[in-house]
Short mmCIF file of C-alpha atoms and ligand atoms in Angstrom, two decimals:
data_model
loop_
_atom_site.label_atom_id
_atom_site.label_comp_id
_atom_site.label_asym_id
_atom_site.label_seq_id
_atom_site.Cartn_x
_atom_site.Cartn_y
_atom_site.Cartn_z
CA MET A 1 119.86 39.94 -1.23
CA PRO A 2 119.00 41.80 1.90
CA LEU A 3 121.55 41.54 4.67
CA LEU A 4 120.39 39.32 7.64
CA LEU A 5 123.06 38.38 9.82
CA GLY A 6 125.99 40.75 10.70
CA CYS A 7 129.10 39.25 12.29
CA ILE A 8 132.04 40.56 14.09
CA ALA A 9 135.16 38.29 14.46
CA ASP A 10 138.10 39.02 16.81
CA ASP A 11 140.50 37.50 14.31
CA PHE A 12 141.09 36.56 10.69
CA THR A 13 141.04 32.83 10.72
CA GLY A 14 138.28 32.68 13.13
CA ALA A 15 136.16 34.98 10.79
CA THR A 16 136.89 32.52 7.89
CA ASP A 17 135.86 29.44 10.20
CA LEU A 18 132.43 31.21 11.10
CA ALA A 19 131.81 32.30 7.36
CA SER A 20 132.33 28.69 6.41
CA MET A 21 129.91 27.36 8.80
CA LEU A 22 127.16 30.00 7.83
CA VAL A 23 127.75 28.83 4.02
CA ARG A 24 127.51 25.31 5.10
CA ASN A 25 124.15 26.14 6.80
CA GLY A 26 122.79 27.98 3.55
CA MET A 27 123.59 31.47 3.93
CA ALA A 28 125.58 33.27 1.22
CA THR A 29 128.49 34.79 3.25
CA VAL A 30 131.17 37.35 2.51
CA GLN A 31 134.26 38.10 4.92
CA VAL A 32 135.29 41.74 4.98
CA ILE A 33 138.77 42.67 6.08
CA GLY A 34 138.75 45.30 8.75
CA VAL A 35 136.13 47.83 9.72
CA PRO A 36 134.07 48.32 6.20
CA ASP A 37 134.61 52.07 5.00
CA GLY A 38 132.26 51.62 1.83
CA PRO A 39 129.27 50.10 1.01
CA LEU A 40 129.02 46.43 2.10
CA PRO A 41 128.93 43.39 -0.63
CA GLU A 42 125.66 41.77 -1.35
CA ALA A 43 125.25 38.64 1.07
CA ASP A 44 123.08 37.13 3.55
CA ALA A 45 125.71 37.28 6.10
CA VAL A 46 128.65 39.46 6.36
CA VAL A 47 131.46 38.63 8.62
CA VAL A 48 133.87 41.70 9.67
CA ALA A 49 137.24 40.43 10.64
CA LEU A 50 139.02 42.37 12.97
CA LYS A 51 142.33 41.77 14.85
CA SER A 52 140.93 42.53 18.11
CA ARG A 53 141.53 39.58 20.40
CA THR A 54 144.66 41.00 21.86
CA ALA A 55 144.34 44.60 20.93
CA PRO A 56 143.98 47.17 23.90
CA VAL A 57 140.43 47.06 25.05
CA ARG A 58 139.54 50.68 23.94
CA GLN A 59 140.39 49.93 20.54
CA ALA A 60 138.95 46.32 20.24
CA VAL A 61 135.84 48.09 21.66
CA ALA A 62 135.86 51.09 19.16
CA GLU A 63 136.50 48.76 16.05
CA SER A 64 133.76 46.62 17.18
CA VAL A 65 131.11 49.15 17.55
CA ALA A 66 132.09 50.60 14.27
CA ALA A 67 131.73 47.25 12.42
CA ALA A 68 128.58 46.99 14.18
CA ASP A 69 127.37 50.50 12.91
CA ALA A 70 128.34 49.49 9.44
CA LEU A 71 126.40 46.20 9.48
CA LEU A 72 123.22 47.87 11.03
CA ALA A 73 123.34 50.67 8.40
CA ALA A 74 123.44 47.75 5.85
CA GLY A 75 120.28 46.30 7.31
CA ALA A 76 121.47 43.62 9.50
CA ARG A 77 118.72 42.06 11.71
CA GLN A 78 121.00 40.46 14.32
CA ILE A 79 124.65 40.99 15.44
CA PHE A 80 126.72 37.90 16.06
CA PHE A 81 130.06 38.51 18.00
CA LYS A 82 132.46 35.65 17.21
CA TYR A 83 135.37 34.70 19.58
CA CYS A 84 137.45 31.66 19.93
CA SER A 85 136.17 28.34 21.03
CA THR A 86 138.56 28.40 23.95
CA PHE A 87 137.31 31.74 25.02
CA ASP A 88 140.66 33.39 24.38
CA SER A 89 140.87 36.65 26.43
CA THR A 90 142.68 38.12 29.63
CA GLU A 91 141.29 39.40 32.69
CA GLU A 92 140.61 42.66 31.10
CA GLY A 93 138.92 41.46 28.09
CA ASN A 94 138.28 41.78 25.31
CA ILE A 95 135.08 39.63 25.28
CA GLY A 96 133.29 41.24 28.08
CA PRO A 97 133.98 44.84 27.19
CA VAL A 98 133.17 44.24 23.36
CA ALA A 99 129.83 42.38 24.30
CA ASP A 100 128.97 45.26 26.83
CA ALA A 101 129.63 47.94 24.24
CA LEU A 102 127.55 45.98 21.50
CA LEU A 103 124.65 45.71 24.04
CA ARG A 104 124.54 49.32 24.57
CA ARG A 105 124.91 50.08 20.85
CA LEU A 106 121.95 47.79 20.06
CA GLY A 107 119.91 49.11 23.00
CA ALA A 108 119.57 45.59 24.54
CA GLY A 109 120.27 44.26 27.91
CA PHE A 110 120.90 40.58 27.72
CA ALA A 111 123.05 38.22 25.46
CA LEU A 112 123.98 34.55 25.50
CA ALA A 113 127.65 33.47 25.63
CA CYS A 114 128.46 29.96 24.30
CA PRO A 115 131.86 29.04 22.87
CA ALA A 116 131.18 25.33 22.42
CA PHE A 117 132.27 23.43 19.47
CA PRO A 118 131.58 19.81 19.97
CA ALA A 119 132.89 18.72 16.41
CA ASN A 120 136.41 20.27 17.43
CA GLY A 121 136.16 18.95 21.01
CA ARG A 122 135.11 22.13 22.82
CA GLY A 123 132.06 21.42 25.06
CA VAL A 124 130.78 23.50 28.02
CA PHE A 125 129.25 21.58 30.96
CA GLN A 126 128.21 23.35 34.19
CA GLY A 127 129.59 26.66 32.76
CA HIS A 128 133.12 24.89 32.36
CA LEU A 129 134.79 24.75 29.30
CA PHE A 130 136.45 21.42 28.17
CA VAL A 131 139.07 20.75 25.42
CA GLY A 132 138.63 17.02 24.50
CA SER A 133 138.56 15.60 27.96
CA ARG A 134 140.70 18.28 29.56
CA LEU A 135 139.35 21.31 31.34
CA LEU A 136 140.41 24.47 29.53
CA SER A 137 142.90 25.36 32.26
CA GLU A 138 144.70 21.87 31.76
CA SER A 139 144.32 21.94 27.89
CA GLY A 140 147.57 23.83 27.24
CA MET A 141 145.68 27.07 26.86
CA GLU A 142 146.97 28.13 30.46
CA ASN A 143 150.40 28.43 28.81
CA HIS A 144 149.24 30.59 25.74
CA PRO A 145 151.72 33.39 25.24
CA LEU A 146 148.93 36.07 24.94
CA THR A 147 145.81 34.81 26.48
CA PRO A 148 146.61 32.15 29.13
CA MET A 149 143.23 30.55 30.24
CA ARG A 150 143.75 29.37 33.94
CA ASP A 151 140.17 29.35 35.04
CA PRO A 152 137.91 26.85 33.31
CA ASP A 153 134.50 28.35 34.79
CA LEU A 154 133.25 30.70 32.21
CA VAL A 155 130.85 32.34 34.39
CA ARG A 156 133.77 33.58 36.58
CA VAL A 157 135.90 34.50 33.49
CA LEU A 158 133.12 36.46 31.93
CA GLY A 159 132.34 37.92 35.23
CA ARG A 160 135.80 39.46 35.64
CA GLN A 161 135.47 41.19 32.05
CA THR A 162 132.16 42.94 32.71
CA ASP A 163 130.45 45.08 35.35
CA GLY A 164 127.21 42.94 34.39
CA ALA A 165 126.10 39.85 36.29
CA VAL A 166 126.56 36.48 34.58
CA GLY A 167 124.37 33.51 35.10
CA LEU A 168 124.17 29.92 33.78
CA VAL A 169 121.88 27.90 31.55
CA PRO A 170 122.85 24.35 32.60
CA PHE A 171 122.93 21.00 30.66
CA ALA A 172 119.67 19.81 32.05
CA VAL A 173 117.88 22.84 30.60
CA VAL A 174 119.91 23.05 27.33
CA GLU A 175 118.87 19.08 26.78
CA ALA A 176 115.40 20.06 27.43
CA GLY A 177 115.14 22.07 24.00
CA ALA A 178 114.68 25.48 22.65
CA GLY A 179 111.46 26.47 24.83
CA ALA A 180 113.25 25.51 28.08
CA ILE A 181 116.27 27.50 27.01
CA ARG A 182 114.22 30.56 26.23
CA ASP A 183 112.42 30.48 29.43
CA ALA A 184 115.49 30.18 31.44
CA MET A 185 117.33 32.89 29.54
CA THR A 186 114.10 35.19 30.11
CA ARG A 187 114.10 34.32 33.97
CA LEU A 188 117.77 35.12 33.91
CA ALA A 189 117.45 38.45 32.37
CA GLU A 190 114.36 39.35 34.60
CA GLY A 191 116.65 38.41 37.47
CA GLY A 192 118.98 41.19 36.30
CA ARG A 193 121.63 39.08 34.41
CA ARG A 194 123.28 40.59 31.35
CA TYR A 195 125.05 37.24 30.25
CA ALA A 196 124.31 33.69 30.40
CA ILE A 197 126.86 31.03 29.73
CA LEU A 198 125.17 28.16 27.79
CA ASP A 199 126.18 24.66 28.42
CA ALA A 200 126.39 22.67 25.03
CA VAL A 201 128.16 19.25 24.36
CA SER A 202 126.35 18.35 21.08
CA ASP A 203 125.37 19.98 17.89
CA ALA A 204 121.85 19.28 18.93
CA HIS A 205 122.30 21.79 21.78
CA LEU A 206 123.78 24.35 19.54
CA LEU A 207 120.78 24.05 17.09
CA ALA A 208 118.37 24.35 20.15
CA ILE A 209 120.43 27.40 21.47
CA GLY A 210 120.27 29.20 18.12
CA GLU A 211 116.47 28.39 17.94
CA ALA A 212 116.06 30.08 21.42
CA ALA A 213 118.26 33.27 20.31
CA GLU A 214 115.74 34.02 17.59
CA SER A 215 114.59 37.40 19.01
CA HIS A 216 117.94 38.38 20.60
CA ALA A 217 119.68 41.63 19.17
CA LEU A 218 123.06 40.23 19.95
CA VAL A 219 124.36 36.68 20.01
CA THR A 220 127.97 35.89 21.19
CA GLY A 221 129.99 32.78 20.87
CA GLY A 222 132.32 30.38 18.90
CA SER A 223 131.39 29.38 15.28
CA GLY A 224 129.52 26.56 16.76
CA VAL A 225 126.58 28.33 18.05
CA ALA A 226 126.17 30.29 14.63
CA MET A 227 125.05 26.76 13.24
CA GLY A 228 121.39 27.48 14.63
CA LEU A 229 120.87 30.91 13.39
CA PRO A 230 120.46 30.46 9.52
CA GLU A 231 117.17 28.22 10.30
CA ASN A 232 115.68 31.25 12.35
CA PHE A 233 116.07 33.43 9.16
CA ARG A 234 114.50 30.38 7.02
CA ARG A 235 111.41 29.93 9.53
CA ALA A 236 110.69 33.59 9.36
CA GLY A 237 110.54 33.63 5.44
CA LEU A 238 113.61 35.72 5.10
CA LEU A 239 116.07 33.37 3.90
CA PRO A 240 115.30 31.45 0.58
CA PRO A 241 116.90 27.87 0.03
CA ARG A 242 120.45 28.43 -1.23
CA PRO A 243 121.73 25.34 -2.74
CA ASP A 244 124.29 27.57 -4.46
CA ALA A 245 125.50 29.29 -1.21
CA ALA A 246 129.04 28.21 -1.65
CA ALA A 247 129.08 29.06 -5.53
CA LEU A 248 131.98 31.18 -6.73
CA PRO A 249 132.86 32.93 -10.04
CA ARG A 250 134.62 30.16 -12.25
CA ALA A 251 138.30 29.50 -11.54
CA SER A 252 140.89 29.57 -14.23
CA GLY A 253 144.22 30.43 -14.56
CA ALA A 254 147.73 29.16 -13.08
CA CYS A 255 147.70 27.79 -9.77
CA ALA A 256 150.42 28.17 -6.92
CA VAL A 257 151.09 27.42 -3.05
CA VAL A 258 152.94 29.93 -0.91
CA ALA A 259 153.69 28.67 2.48
CA GLY A 260 155.12 30.29 5.33
CA SER A 261 153.91 28.15 8.25
CA CYS A 262 156.44 25.86 9.97
CA SER A 263 153.73 23.86 11.75
CA ARG A 264 154.17 20.17 11.61
CA ALA A 265 151.11 19.80 9.37
CA THR A 266 152.33 22.43 6.92
CA LEU A 267 155.91 20.57 6.64
CA GLY A 268 154.27 17.20 6.16
CA GLN A 269 151.89 18.88 3.05
CA ILE A 270 155.19 20.35 1.63
CA GLY A 271 156.70 16.79 1.96
CA PHE A 272 153.68 15.23 0.21
CA ALA A 273 153.56 17.68 -2.49
CA ARG A 274 157.34 17.22 -3.32
CA ASP A 275 156.31 13.85 -5.25
CA HIS A 276 153.79 15.41 -7.08
CA ALA A 277 154.51 19.08 -8.07
CA PRO A 278 157.46 21.35 -8.43
CA VAL A 279 158.55 22.57 -5.11
CA LEU A 280 160.99 25.53 -4.31
CA GLU A 281 162.26 25.90 -0.60
CA LEU A 282 163.55 29.29 0.10
CA ASP A 283 166.78 29.62 2.04
CA ALA A 284 166.03 32.73 4.03
CA LEU A 285 169.41 32.07 5.96
CA GLY A 286 171.68 32.01 2.73
CA THR A 287 169.79 35.13 1.31
CA PRO A 288 168.45 37.28 4.44
CA ASP A 289 166.76 39.91 2.04
CA ALA A 290 163.13 39.98 1.03
CA ALA A 291 163.29 41.25 -2.45
CA ALA A 292 166.34 39.01 -3.34
CA LEU A 293 164.46 35.79 -2.04
CA ALA A 294 161.27 37.05 -3.97
CA ALA A 295 163.06 37.39 -7.18
CA GLN A 296 164.78 34.14 -6.76
CA ALA A 297 161.40 32.37 -6.32
CA LEU A 298 159.71 34.20 -9.45
CA ALA A 299 162.61 33.41 -11.63
CA TRP A 300 162.18 29.84 -10.63
CA ALA A 301 158.52 30.05 -11.03
CA GLU A 302 158.97 31.42 -14.70
CA GLY A 303 158.06 28.56 -17.19
CA ARG A 304 156.62 26.13 -14.49
CA LEU A 305 153.32 27.92 -13.97
CA ASP A 306 150.56 25.71 -14.99
CA ALA A 307 146.69 25.59 -14.73
CA GLU A 308 146.38 22.15 -13.26
CA THR A 309 149.82 21.40 -11.14
CA PRO A 310 150.65 24.11 -8.79
CA VAL A 311 154.18 25.40 -8.11
CA VAL A 312 154.90 25.29 -4.36
CA ILE A 313 157.08 28.07 -2.93
CA ALA A 314 157.81 27.33 0.85
CA ALA A 315 159.87 29.40 3.32
CA SER A 316 158.65 26.78 5.92
CA ALA A 317 161.69 25.24 7.87
CA PRO A 318 162.01 22.74 10.64
CA PRO A 319 162.59 24.18 14.05
CA GLU A 320 166.32 24.15 13.95
CA ARG A 321 166.31 26.29 10.74
CA VAL A 322 163.89 28.71 12.18
CA ALA A 323 165.87 29.04 15.11
CA ALA A 324 169.15 29.90 13.28
CA LEU A 325 167.47 32.51 11.18
CA GLN A 326 165.97 33.84 14.53
CA ALA A 327 169.42 33.84 16.06
CA ARG A 328 170.84 35.84 13.40
CA LEU A 329 167.95 38.45 12.84
CA GLY A 330 165.98 38.33 16.08
CA ARG A 331 162.49 36.71 16.36
CA ASP A 332 160.50 39.36 14.84
CA ALA A 333 162.74 40.60 12.16
CA ALA A 334 163.04 36.79 10.93
CA GLY A 335 159.31 36.61 10.89
CA ALA A 336 158.78 39.99 9.08
CA LEU A 337 161.40 39.02 6.63
CA VAL A 338 159.94 35.82 5.24
CA GLU A 339 156.50 37.36 5.55
CA GLN A 340 157.63 40.35 3.08
CA ALA A 341 159.28 37.97 0.87
CA LEU A 342 156.24 35.54 0.68
CA ALA A 343 153.87 38.61 -0.03
CA GLU A 344 156.01 39.81 -2.93
CA VAL A 345 156.20 36.17 -4.20
CA ALA A 346 152.32 36.20 -4.13
CA ALA A 347 151.94 39.49 -5.76
CA GLY A 348 154.48 38.53 -8.54
CA LEU A 349 152.80 35.34 -9.08
CA VAL A 350 149.41 36.98 -9.58
CA ALA A 351 151.02 39.44 -11.91
CA ARG A 352 152.22 36.41 -13.88
CA GLY A 353 148.82 34.88 -14.35
CA VAL A 354 148.29 32.93 -10.98
CA ALA A 355 144.58 33.07 -10.36
CA ARG A 356 144.28 30.26 -7.68
CA LEU A 357 146.49 30.71 -4.73
CA VAL A 358 146.81 28.68 -1.60
CA VAL A 359 148.59 30.46 1.40
CA ALA A 360 149.90 28.48 4.34
CA GLY A 361 150.07 30.20 7.66
CA GLY A 362 147.95 32.66 9.51
CA GLU A 363 150.49 35.63 9.72
CA THR A 364 151.53 34.66 6.35
CA SER A 365 147.96 34.86 5.13
CA GLY A 366 147.47 38.48 6.52
CA ALA A 367 150.79 39.58 4.88
CA VAL A 368 149.65 38.17 1.38
CA VAL A 369 146.09 39.61 1.78
CA SER A 370 147.39 43.08 2.56
CA ARG A 371 149.83 43.18 -0.03
CA LEU A 372 147.19 42.05 -2.74
CA GLY A 373 144.88 44.92 -1.54
CA VAL A 374 142.03 42.38 -0.76
CA THR A 375 139.29 44.07 1.00
CA ALA A 376 136.63 41.16 0.95
CA LEU A 377 136.56 37.33 0.53
CA ARG A 378 133.38 35.47 -1.03
CA ILE A 379 133.30 32.24 0.87
CA GLY A 380 133.07 29.00 -1.10
CA ALA A 381 133.20 25.25 -0.37
CA GLU A 382 135.66 23.76 2.03
CA ILE A 383 138.75 21.98 0.89
CA ASP A 384 139.28 20.42 4.09
CA PRO A 385 137.36 21.40 7.48
CA GLY A 386 137.95 25.09 8.26
CA VAL A 387 139.55 25.96 4.98
CA PRO A 388 137.23 27.10 2.22
CA TRP A 389 138.14 28.25 -1.16
CA THR A 390 137.36 32.11 -1.57
CA TYR A 391 137.02 34.65 -4.29
CA ALA A 392 139.10 37.83 -3.35
CA GLU A 393 137.94 41.07 -4.33
CA PRO A 394 139.15 43.41 -5.81
CA ALA A 395 141.94 41.21 -6.92
CA GLY A 396 139.67 38.79 -8.80
CA ILE A 397 141.50 35.67 -7.78
CA HIS A 398 140.73 32.56 -5.84
CA LEU A 399 142.44 32.28 -2.46
CA ALA A 400 142.57 29.59 0.12
CA LEU A 401 144.18 30.80 3.34
CA LYS A 402 145.13 27.77 5.48
CA SER A 403 146.02 28.36 9.14
CA GLY A 404 149.15 26.50 10.00
CA ASN A 405 147.55 23.31 11.65
CA PHE A 406 144.71 22.60 9.27
CA GLY A 407 144.48 20.44 6.33
CA ALA A 408 145.25 16.84 5.51
CA ARG A 409 148.68 15.81 4.02
CA ASP A 410 147.56 16.19 0.43
CA PHE A 411 145.94 19.42 0.96
CA PHE A 412 148.16 21.41 -1.69
CA LEU A 413 147.04 19.07 -4.44
CA LYS A 414 143.45 18.30 -3.35
CA ALA A 415 142.93 22.22 -3.14
CA PHE A 416 143.34 22.03 -7.10
CA GLY A 417 141.45 18.94 -7.65
CA HIS A 418 144.00 16.36 -7.50
CA GLY A 419 143.71 13.29 -5.29
P1 ADP B 501 150.97 29.38 11.50
O1 ADP B 501 149.75 29.47 11.01
O2 ADP B 501 151.53 27.80 11.17
O3 ADP B 501 151.46 30.01 12.97
P2 ADP B 501 152.40 31.59 10.37
O4 ADP B 501 152.39 32.31 8.96
O5 ADP B 501 151.15 32.40 11.26
O6 ADP B 501 152.11 30.12 10.47
O7 ADP B 501 153.67 31.93 11.26
C1 ADP B 501 154.84 31.46 10.68
C2 ADP B 501 155.77 32.55 10.86
O8 ADP B 501 157.17 31.99 10.68
C3 ADP B 501 155.66 33.71 9.97
O9 ADP B 501 156.01 34.90 10.79
C4 ADP B 501 156.72 33.35 9.00
O10 ADP B 501 157.31 34.47 8.34
C5 ADP B 501 157.76 32.76 9.86
N1 ADP B 501 158.74 31.82 9.15
C6 ADP B 501 158.52 31.03 8.10
N2 ADP B 501 159.64 30.30 7.43
C7 ADP B 501 160.63 30.91 8.39
C8 ADP B 501 161.85 30.46 8.54
N3 ADP B 501 162.56 29.58 7.56
N4 ADP B 501 162.83 30.92 9.53
C9 ADP B 501 161.99 31.87 10.30
N5 ADP B 501 160.87 32.36 10.43
C10 ADP B 501 160.10 31.59 9.53
#
């Protein structure tokens, strides 16, 4: 299976989101964690998950180019640079500088930029990014602690992050289809533009944009715009039908949930699980020691592990309890304590035969994946939108990594075939 699409994502859950989109559209896809340092796994598409969104610009550029080197060495025919559908970045970058460096690496002079993801309410119109019915700058993103987005005009935003010129392919052209889009991009490139922001407010627009980008060395955007890329490879006879794109090795062994997200969605999911499965709520305030907390949890799990009904071990707590632990230890130390405890719990559960594990929380997932020494995730079918089952290597277990707000109330049961 030759590698076709090489992807670089600027954060972990964004990488999974993109990988899932590619699987849904018929590409066997593997997510690799960090810049690969060995041979790449076999797949139609490989997504390298970096943590470059808010890293210093030089580091983000160096890691992205190193990732591109590895993907190109493995034969990738096109590079996709994935960022957030809310264009999360600062005045300095990192979207512009990384895209500039990738274009240089590829010897190319032009790329499109389109973060639109209509299914999640992200649309671009006249170059302005909307979140639902609000402009980006009035969507709450203007208050983001790390990447406040105060300007909704992406031509201006990207323009401040690059020394190249940025143009626009507006709605009326995108609406006219792939041929019109291709012509408009050619004119912009010939007119000296390095980038074009592309309007898109529907999946039909994204598919047309994907088709128009067939010959581009670099495509940049949210996971939405990747929707149209697999078809190019099929049309070129490079990608056979893959009815089994989401197939993973057979799952067997005991199942468990480890939760460190304190989001409303996760707290609701734990509440729901209480009526259907054994649930342990860790008391980090009573036992502020990671090893001791993990030992308590593993002792509790002993004898409760089952191949059908998960044990649920949660540090998740409502805001007043989180605030109490933070007041005692400081915010970062409180987070680190809980993450370390849950990572130990996950490792202990796997050592005791758990082979299907759901982790709730983005940071918590990062801690667990790193503790388990996972280097690659083969992407399977989605449990709920944005959260697929994956097969983690070299650990050889099934993992579902749920970012805090994702998933329906019955997620922890549904993941294991209940409900
Ligand atoms: P989300 O995806 O919802 O943002 P994360 O795992 O990224 O979830 O972040 C949740 C953070 O809260 C983690 O650092 C976790 O360790 C921390 N945390 C979890 N439970 C508690 C608690 N009871 N008190 C304080 N911090 C907690």
